[in-house]
Coordinates of C-alpha atoms in Angstrom, one line a residue:
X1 CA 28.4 -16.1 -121.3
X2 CA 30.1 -19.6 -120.3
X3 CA 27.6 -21.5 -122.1
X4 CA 29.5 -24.2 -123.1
X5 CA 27.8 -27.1 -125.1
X6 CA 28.4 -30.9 -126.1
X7 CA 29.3 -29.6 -129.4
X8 CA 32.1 -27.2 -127.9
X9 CA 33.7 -30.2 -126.4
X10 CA 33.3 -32.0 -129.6
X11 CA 34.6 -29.6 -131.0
X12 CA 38.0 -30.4 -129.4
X13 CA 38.6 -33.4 -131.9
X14 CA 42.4 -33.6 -132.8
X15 CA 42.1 -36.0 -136.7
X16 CA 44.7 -37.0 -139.1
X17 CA 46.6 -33.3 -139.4
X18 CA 46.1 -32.4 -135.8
X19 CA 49.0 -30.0 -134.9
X20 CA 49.7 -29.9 -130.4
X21 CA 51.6 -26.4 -131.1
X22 CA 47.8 -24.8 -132.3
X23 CA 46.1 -25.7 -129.1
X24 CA 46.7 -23.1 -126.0
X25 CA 47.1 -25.3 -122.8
X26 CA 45.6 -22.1 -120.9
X27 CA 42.7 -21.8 -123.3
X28 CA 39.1 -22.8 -122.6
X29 CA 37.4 -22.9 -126.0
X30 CA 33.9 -22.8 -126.1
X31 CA 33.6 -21.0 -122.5
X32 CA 34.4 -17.5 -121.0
X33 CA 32.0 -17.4 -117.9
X34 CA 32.8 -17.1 -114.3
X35 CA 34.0 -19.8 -112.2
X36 CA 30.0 -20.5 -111.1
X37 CA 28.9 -20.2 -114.2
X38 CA 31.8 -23.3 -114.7
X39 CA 30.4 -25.1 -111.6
X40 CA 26.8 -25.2 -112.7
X41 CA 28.2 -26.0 -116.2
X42 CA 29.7 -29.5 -115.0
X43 CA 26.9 -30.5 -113.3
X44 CA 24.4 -29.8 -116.1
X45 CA 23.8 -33.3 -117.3
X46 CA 24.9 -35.5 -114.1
X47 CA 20.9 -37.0 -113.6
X48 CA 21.0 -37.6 -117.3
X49 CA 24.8 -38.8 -117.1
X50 CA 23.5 -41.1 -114.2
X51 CA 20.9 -42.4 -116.1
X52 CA 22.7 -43.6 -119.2
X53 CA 25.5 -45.2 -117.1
X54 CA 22.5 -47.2 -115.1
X55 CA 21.4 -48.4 -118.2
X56 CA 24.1 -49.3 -119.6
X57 CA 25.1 -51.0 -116.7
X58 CA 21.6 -52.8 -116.7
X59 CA 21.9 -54.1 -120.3
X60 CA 24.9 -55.3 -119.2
X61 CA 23.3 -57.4 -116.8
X62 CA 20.5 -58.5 -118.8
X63 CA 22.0 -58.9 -122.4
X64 CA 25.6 -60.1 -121.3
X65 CA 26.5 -61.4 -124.4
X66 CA 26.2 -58.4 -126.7
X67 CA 25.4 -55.6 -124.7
X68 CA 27.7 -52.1 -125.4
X69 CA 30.5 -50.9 -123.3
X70 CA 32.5 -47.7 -122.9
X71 CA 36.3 -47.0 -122.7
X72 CA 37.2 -43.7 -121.7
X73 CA 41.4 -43.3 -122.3
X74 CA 43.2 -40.7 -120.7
X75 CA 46.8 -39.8 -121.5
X76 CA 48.8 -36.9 -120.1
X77 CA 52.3 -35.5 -118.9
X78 CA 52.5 -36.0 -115.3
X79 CA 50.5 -33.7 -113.0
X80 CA 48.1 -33.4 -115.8
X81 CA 45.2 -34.4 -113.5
X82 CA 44.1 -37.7 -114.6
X83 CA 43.4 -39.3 -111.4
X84 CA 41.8 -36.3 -110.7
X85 CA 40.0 -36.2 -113.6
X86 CA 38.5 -40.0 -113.1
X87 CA 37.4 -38.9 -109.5
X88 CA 35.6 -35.7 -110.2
X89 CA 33.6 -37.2 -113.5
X90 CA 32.8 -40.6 -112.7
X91 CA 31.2 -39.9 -109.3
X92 CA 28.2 -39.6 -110.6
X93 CA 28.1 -43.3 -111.7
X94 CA 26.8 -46.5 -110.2
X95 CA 30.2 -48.0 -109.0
X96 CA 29.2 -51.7 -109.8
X97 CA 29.2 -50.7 -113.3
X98 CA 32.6 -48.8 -113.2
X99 CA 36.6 -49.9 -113.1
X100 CA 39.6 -47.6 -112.9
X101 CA 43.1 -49.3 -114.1
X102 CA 46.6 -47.2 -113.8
X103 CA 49.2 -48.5 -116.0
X104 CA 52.5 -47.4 -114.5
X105 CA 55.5 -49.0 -115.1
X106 CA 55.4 -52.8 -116.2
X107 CA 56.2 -55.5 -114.0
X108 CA 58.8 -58.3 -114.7
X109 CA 56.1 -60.4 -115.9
X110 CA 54.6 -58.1 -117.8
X111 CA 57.9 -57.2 -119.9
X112 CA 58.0 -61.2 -120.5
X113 CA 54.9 -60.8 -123.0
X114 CA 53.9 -58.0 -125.6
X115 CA 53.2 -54.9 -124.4
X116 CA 49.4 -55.4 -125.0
X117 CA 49.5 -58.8 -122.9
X118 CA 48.7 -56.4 -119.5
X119 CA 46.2 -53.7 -121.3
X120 CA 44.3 -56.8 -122.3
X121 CA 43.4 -58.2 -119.4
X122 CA 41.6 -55.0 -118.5
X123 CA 39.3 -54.5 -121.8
X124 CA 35.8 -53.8 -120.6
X125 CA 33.3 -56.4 -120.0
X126 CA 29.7 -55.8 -121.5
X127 CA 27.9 -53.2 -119.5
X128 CA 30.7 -51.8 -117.7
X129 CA 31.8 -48.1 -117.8
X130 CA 36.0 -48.2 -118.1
X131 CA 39.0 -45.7 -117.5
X132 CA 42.3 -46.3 -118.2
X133 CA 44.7 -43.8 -116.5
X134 CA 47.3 -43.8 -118.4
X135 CA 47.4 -47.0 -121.2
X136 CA 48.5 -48.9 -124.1
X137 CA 50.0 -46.0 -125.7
X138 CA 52.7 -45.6 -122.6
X139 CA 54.5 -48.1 -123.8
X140 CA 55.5 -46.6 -127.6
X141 CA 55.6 -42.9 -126.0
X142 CA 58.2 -43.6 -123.7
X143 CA 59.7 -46.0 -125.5
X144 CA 60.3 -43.2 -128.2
X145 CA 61.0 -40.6 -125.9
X146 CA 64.0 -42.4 -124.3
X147 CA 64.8 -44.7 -127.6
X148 CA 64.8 -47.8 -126.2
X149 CA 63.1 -49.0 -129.2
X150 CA 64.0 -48.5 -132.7
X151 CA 61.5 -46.6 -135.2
X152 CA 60.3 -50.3 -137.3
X153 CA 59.2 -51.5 -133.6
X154 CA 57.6 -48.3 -132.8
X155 CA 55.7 -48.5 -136.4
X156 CA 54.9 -52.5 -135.1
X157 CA 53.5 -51.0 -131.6
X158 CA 51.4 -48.5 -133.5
X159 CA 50.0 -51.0 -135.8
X160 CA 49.2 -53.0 -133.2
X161 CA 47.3 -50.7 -131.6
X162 CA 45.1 -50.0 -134.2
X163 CA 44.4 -53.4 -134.4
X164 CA 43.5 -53.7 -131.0
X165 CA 41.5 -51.1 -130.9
X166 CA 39.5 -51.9 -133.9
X167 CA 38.7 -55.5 -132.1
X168 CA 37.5 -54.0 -129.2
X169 CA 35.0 -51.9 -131.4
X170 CA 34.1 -55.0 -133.5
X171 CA 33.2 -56.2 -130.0
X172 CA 30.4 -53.1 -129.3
X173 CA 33.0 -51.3 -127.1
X174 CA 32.6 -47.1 -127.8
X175 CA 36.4 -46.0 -127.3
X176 CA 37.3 -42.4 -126.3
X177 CA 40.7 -40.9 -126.3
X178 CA 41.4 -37.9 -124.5
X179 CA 45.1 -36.2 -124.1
X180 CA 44.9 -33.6 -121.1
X181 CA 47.1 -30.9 -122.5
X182 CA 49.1 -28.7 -120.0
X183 CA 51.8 -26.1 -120.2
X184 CA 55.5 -26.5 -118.6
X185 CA 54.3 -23.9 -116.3
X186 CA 51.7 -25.9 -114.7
X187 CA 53.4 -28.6 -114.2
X188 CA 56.3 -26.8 -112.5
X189 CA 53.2 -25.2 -110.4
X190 CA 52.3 -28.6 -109.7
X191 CA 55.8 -30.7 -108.7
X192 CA 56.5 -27.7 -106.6
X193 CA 52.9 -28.1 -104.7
X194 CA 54.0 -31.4 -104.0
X195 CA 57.3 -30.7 -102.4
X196 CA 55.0 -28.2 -100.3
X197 CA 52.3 -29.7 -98.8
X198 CA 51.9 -32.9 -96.5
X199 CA 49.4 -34.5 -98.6
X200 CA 50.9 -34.0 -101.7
X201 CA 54.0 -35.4 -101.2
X202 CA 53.0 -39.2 -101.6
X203 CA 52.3 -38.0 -105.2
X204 CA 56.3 -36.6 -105.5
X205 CA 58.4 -38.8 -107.4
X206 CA 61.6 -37.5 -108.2
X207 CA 61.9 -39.4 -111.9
X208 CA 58.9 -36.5 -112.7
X209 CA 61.5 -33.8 -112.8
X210 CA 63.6 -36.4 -115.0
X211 CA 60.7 -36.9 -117.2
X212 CA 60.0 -33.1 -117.7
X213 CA 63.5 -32.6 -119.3
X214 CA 62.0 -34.7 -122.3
X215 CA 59.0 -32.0 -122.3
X216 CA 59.9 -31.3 -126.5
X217 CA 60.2 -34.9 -127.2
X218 CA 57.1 -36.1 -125.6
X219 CA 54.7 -33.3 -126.9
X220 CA 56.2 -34.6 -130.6
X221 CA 55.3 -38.1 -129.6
X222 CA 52.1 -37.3 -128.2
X223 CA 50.9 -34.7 -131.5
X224 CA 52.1 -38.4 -133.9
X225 CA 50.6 -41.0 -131.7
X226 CA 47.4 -38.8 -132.0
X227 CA 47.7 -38.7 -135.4
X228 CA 48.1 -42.3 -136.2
X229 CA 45.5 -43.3 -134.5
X230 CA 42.8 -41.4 -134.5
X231 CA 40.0 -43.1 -136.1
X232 CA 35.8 -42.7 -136.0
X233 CA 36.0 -46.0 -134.2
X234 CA 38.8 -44.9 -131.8
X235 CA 38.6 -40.6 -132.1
X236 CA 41.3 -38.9 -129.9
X237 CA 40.4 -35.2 -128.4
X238 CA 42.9 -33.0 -126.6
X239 CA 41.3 -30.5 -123.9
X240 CA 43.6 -27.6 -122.8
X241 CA 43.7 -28.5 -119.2
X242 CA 45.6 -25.4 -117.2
X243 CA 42.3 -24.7 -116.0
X244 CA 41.2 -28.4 -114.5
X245 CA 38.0 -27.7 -113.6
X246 CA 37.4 -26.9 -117.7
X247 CA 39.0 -30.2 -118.4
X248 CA 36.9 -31.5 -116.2
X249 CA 33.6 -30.6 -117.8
X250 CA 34.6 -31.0 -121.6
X251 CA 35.3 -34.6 -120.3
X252 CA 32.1 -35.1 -118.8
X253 CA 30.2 -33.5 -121.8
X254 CA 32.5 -36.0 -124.1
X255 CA 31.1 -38.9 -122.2
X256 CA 27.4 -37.8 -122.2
X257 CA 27.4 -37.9 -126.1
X258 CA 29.1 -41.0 -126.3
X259 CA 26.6 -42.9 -124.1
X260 CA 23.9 -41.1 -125.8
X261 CA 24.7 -42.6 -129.3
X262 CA 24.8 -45.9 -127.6
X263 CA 20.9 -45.0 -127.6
X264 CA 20.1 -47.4 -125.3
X265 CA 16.6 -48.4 -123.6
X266 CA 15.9 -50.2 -120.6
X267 CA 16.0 -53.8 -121.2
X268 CA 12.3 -55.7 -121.5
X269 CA 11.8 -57.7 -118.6
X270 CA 12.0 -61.6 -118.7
X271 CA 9.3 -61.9 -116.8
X272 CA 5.5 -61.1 -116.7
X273 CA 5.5 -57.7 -114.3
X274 CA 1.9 -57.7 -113.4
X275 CA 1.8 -61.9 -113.0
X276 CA 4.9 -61.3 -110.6
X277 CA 3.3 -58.4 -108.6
X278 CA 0.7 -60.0 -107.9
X279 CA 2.4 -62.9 -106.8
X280 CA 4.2 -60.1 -104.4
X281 CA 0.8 -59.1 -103.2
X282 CA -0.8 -62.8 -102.8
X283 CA 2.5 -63.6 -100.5
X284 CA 1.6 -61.2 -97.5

């Protein structure tokens, strides 16, 4: 009971004929245990998940030039939990080796230049564990939504993204895609929450409710941006994420195996170690 594995989150892999209606938001696949069993679940591999982030974060250090990174991309109606998501996961990580960016809505500036001018400023440095809250794709699924853009520049945007993403992998960076998948009824749970309590309301913004009325539109946009650009070098997975704390874990478990097949060592030192303690113990 509610032994959920790396292969059950794997498992959650969307491909080339993925399909958003077959996926049950209030589902957890893979698990059916108790809410500990859930807690002792996520925190099965956080020494091991520590570990891998260290050294990656210490090749980055040592082998600048060519050493891996990770992108971790998380997409999501609002309220889906991203934030949240970020938070709960990555707090097991060294934070000198870790950087959150939230792409909201573009600046002035940012409108002056193609829509990948801002993402690119942010693409991980060698080493370096990186989430993007929100991304890159925001700006051909609301574009869509709302047709602001015609379809040829939406079929530019996409093509441009695979592009990009392809470079980043040419340049050793592991890229995973994750859409949190929630229902209209957890949302609504949600935006009302925030109208309810005093620390939830700096999260209200009334252009949510707006948003929501588009719910059709974006889960169509969503199930063919997944499509169209999921790729071995850039796979997209889509967790049912009602139950958080379930998103939570398969998210974790999806960055344990990607940092595993990194299969990274400690870097060799540049140094003699022995020559150098000594020199530590002659000193006193």
């Amino acid at each position: 009971m509610g032994k959920f594995k790396i292969k059950d989150a794997l498992d959650l892999r969307a491909g080339k004929t993925f399909k958003l209606a077959d996926v049950d938001p209030t589902a957890t696949p893979g698990f059916d245990g108790s809410k500990s069993d859930l807690e002792d679940r996520f925190k099965r591999y956080d020494n091991e998940l520590y570990d891998l982030q260290e050294r990656l974060f210490a090749n980055g250090r040592a082998h600048s030039d060519d050493a891996p990174s990770l992108l971790v991309v998380l997409q999501g109606m609002d309220t889906s939990g991203k934030g949240g998501a970020i938070r709960h996961v990555f707090s097991v990580f060294d934070p000198q080796g870790t950087k959150t960016v939230g792409f909201g809505k573009p600046t002035e500036e940012e409108m002056e230049h193609d829509f990948l001018w801002r993402i690119r400023k942010h693409d991980p440095v060698p080493g370096q564990v990186v989430a993007f809250d929100r991304s890159h794709y925001e700006d051909v699924l609301i574009q869509r939504v709302h047709e602001w853009v015609d379809e040829e520049e939406i079929d530019r945007r996409f093509e441009a993204i695979r592009e990009y993403e392809q470079e980043l992998a040419g340049k050793r960076v592991k890229i995973l895609k994750v859409f949190l998948h929630i229902s209209p009824d957890f949302q609504k749970e949600n935006l009302i929450e925030r109208t309810e309590r005093e620390d939830k309301y700096w999260k209200y913004d009334p252009s949510d409710l707006e948003e929501r009325g588009y719910w059709d539109k974006y889960m169509a946009a969503y199930e063919d941006a997944i499509r169209r650009t999921d790729e071995l070098w850039a796979p997209w997975f889509v967790i049912p994420t009602d139950n958080k704390k379930y998103a939570r874990m398969a998210l974790k478990y999806l960055i344990v195996d990607a940092l595993r097949h990194l299969n990274l060592s400690w870097p060799a030192p540049e140094f003699d170690p022995e020559a150098e303690k000594q020199r530590i113990l002659d000193a006193d």
